[in-house]
Amino acid sequence: KYVGRPIPRFEDDVILSGRAQYVDDIVLPGMLYAGFVRSPYAHARVLRVDLSDAAKQKGVVAVFGPEEMGFAPGGKVRYQGEAVAMVVAGDRYLLYDALEKVVVDYEPLPAVLDVFEALRPGAPLVDENLGTNIAHEEVYEGGDVDSAMREAEVKIEERLTIQRVVPAAMEPRGVVAAYDGDMLTIWSSTQVPFDIRKEVAKALDIPLVKVRAVQPFVGGAFGSKLIVYPEEIWVSKAAYLLKRPVKWVATRSEDFKTTTHGRALILDYRVGATRDGRILAIEGTVYADAGAYYWGEGLADTAARMLPGPYDIRNGRVKAVAVLTNKTPLSAYRGAGRPEATFFIERIMDRLADELGIDRVEIRERNLIRQLPYTNVFGITYDTGDYLTTFKQGLERLGYSQLKQWAEEELKRGRVVGVGFSVYVEITTFGYETAILRAERDGTFTLYTALTPHGQGLATALAQIVAEELDVPIESVKVVWGDTALISDGIGTMGSRSITAGGSAAILAARRLKEELLKAARKVLGCDPEYSGGKFSCGGKSATVKDVVRAVYRGEAEAQLTVEAIYHADSTFPFGVHLAVVELDPETGFVKPMLYKSYDDVGVVVNPLLASGQITGGALQGIAQALYEEVVYDESGNLITSNLAFYYVPTAAEAPKYEVYFAESPHRSKHPTGTKGIGEAATIASTPAVIAAVEDAVRRIKPGVRINKTPVTPEFLWR
Ligand code: MCN
Ligand code: MO
């Protein structure tokens, strides 16, 4: 049995020894380097781009202006870092010299950087053609909010603000494209090779079969590499036109400015409840600071629709509004709408508890959904679980009350520590995924997956699933991914969907392949065989998979040795409770995360080692959201936090001690794997848990403090 075992990653050796090939490791004969001239202004009309001097520079092979590549659409740039020209040269140093020779005349325009400023009549328009800064608006509604509000004995209202952050993957984005006169191949640090293939084929008007996209090793993405970026199209086009390989790799500052940012949602809410703490209605507006282009579709919408969280709230009306500003476009960042929804509703629960003088545990018990499946007020159906029991078991397992008591005692000893927890339900998994499984001549198996792992260890987890389904040693299963030449379509790794959607596709493929092999084995053995442990047997005779495969190649039996399965996976809903302990330095206001504990019901856990890794890494990102990270622009739209010296990404030094638990009686999803996603759970649950812990700590020395925005920095505490 392999599923459920903490098997170390097969990927580790190649990665840790530095032998893994990332985009920047790719060197092709005759390769050129591309670089971009980017706007120093957040908002400006582009009056003139003069490339003539740059074109004459040593080493320059080609220059491309706005007309050729469609830079600065509409004749203006809308955020600092937007491209206006591209230079291609034979050498990186010469390239950067040449980029300096490009002359661009700009007419600066007033920039709009704040969501509420952008909504004001007469505000500068980020996109004149739109005639408004509202890129998207949708109201989600269910029940009867108005009468429920009238009935409510208590009402609270507030603004909750989540800052903008940089996903800051270890590897910046990069692309290599090569055209040999027939095939165009693109290597990209991406989560979506299938989309790149489709988009590039469309943009260059070449048939899909003549385009191949490859995802080499990718050093992290966190959702920031799940759109097809303009650079992927531009570099492909340059390679296609020049018939020479072209490489572009972003510098760290370039990556900070041009890779999508995350979060940046604000909620204005009003909640009505009974005096004993039952929430009757919730209404409000979620604003997304969408940046200069509406690339991150549906972020405010997900936050709006998941706002009720794991609580039974029957009346709701929440508007989702995406507002354009002169900043880097916003898109998915680990959790993409659910960390925000969870921060919002958990802050609301805590506020309501305070208001009513009810314990924070108690108020949740009163509101948690009692019966699953459950369709929330905005029409989302949560699949399986027992929230109340899991919540109680979780708090018990995490030692919540003991820790609270310990915090009291520590205070007597002069140490200010705080304990906080959060509860979450989140939506994971969507769409189709593809798997191709082949029986090899020696009785081993190759699984081709359309998933696009970039740190999750999916090659190991998928091998576990396939080995278990085929009842063969895990060493005999090889997992291959990241190439549209091997598998033609799929969605990829995002939305904590991989093991559930892609793993289920792999199980279906394994079942089909077993059927095929059984058919051939029947012919080979001349009786009706049973399959077990890689062997077919009946009537005292037996044949191994290897025997059967060879018989097929010899023409003695017929079977498909390669099968494909496409699985469509409805969403699954993991549930859990996370707890944080922090220490506050009463002199400086500095907060140190000390301990982080989690208890999650994610259905079947395929590999506890990988799943725990997801929790520890994800929690650190959510801790940073609570305490450290924040994208800061000045009033003209210059990105102040433009590199890792100015932007506080946590390291192992900031990490707390972790204890990771999975529910002892988990609730399976309905998919063949029985899993629910875990890739984003800790980023979702950690920020509100940490904020609650900080609030708890601060109140020990400064009663009544309420935290309604992130990050909570020492400055905020001593304001
Ligand atoms: N797993 C498990 N049992 C489960 C669920 C998951 O053992 N019930 C394991 C899986 O085998 C897999 C890992 O946990 O190794 C995550 O699986 P899953 O929840 O299916 O999520 P995905 O593989 O689809 O990963 C995507 C998710 C997302 S959306 C972001 S964002 C994110 C994350 O993964 N970005 C990451 N984790 C990341 N980890 C790294 N190192 N780098 C990123 O960029
Ligand atoms: Mo993601």
PDB file of C-alpha atoms and ligand atoms in Angstrom, residues 223 494-495 680, ligand 2:
ATOM      1  CA  GLY A 223      -0.710  31.184  -8.749  1.00  0.00           C
ATOM      2  CA  MET A 494      -3.525  25.467  -9.508  1.00  0.00           C
ATOM      3  CA  GLY A 495      -6.592  25.762  -7.306  1.00  0.00           C
ATOM      4  CA  GLU A 680      -3.706  26.488  -0.313  1.00  0.00           C
TER       5      GLU A 680
HETATM    6 MO    MO B   2      -2.855  28.518  -6.842  1.00  0.00          MO
END
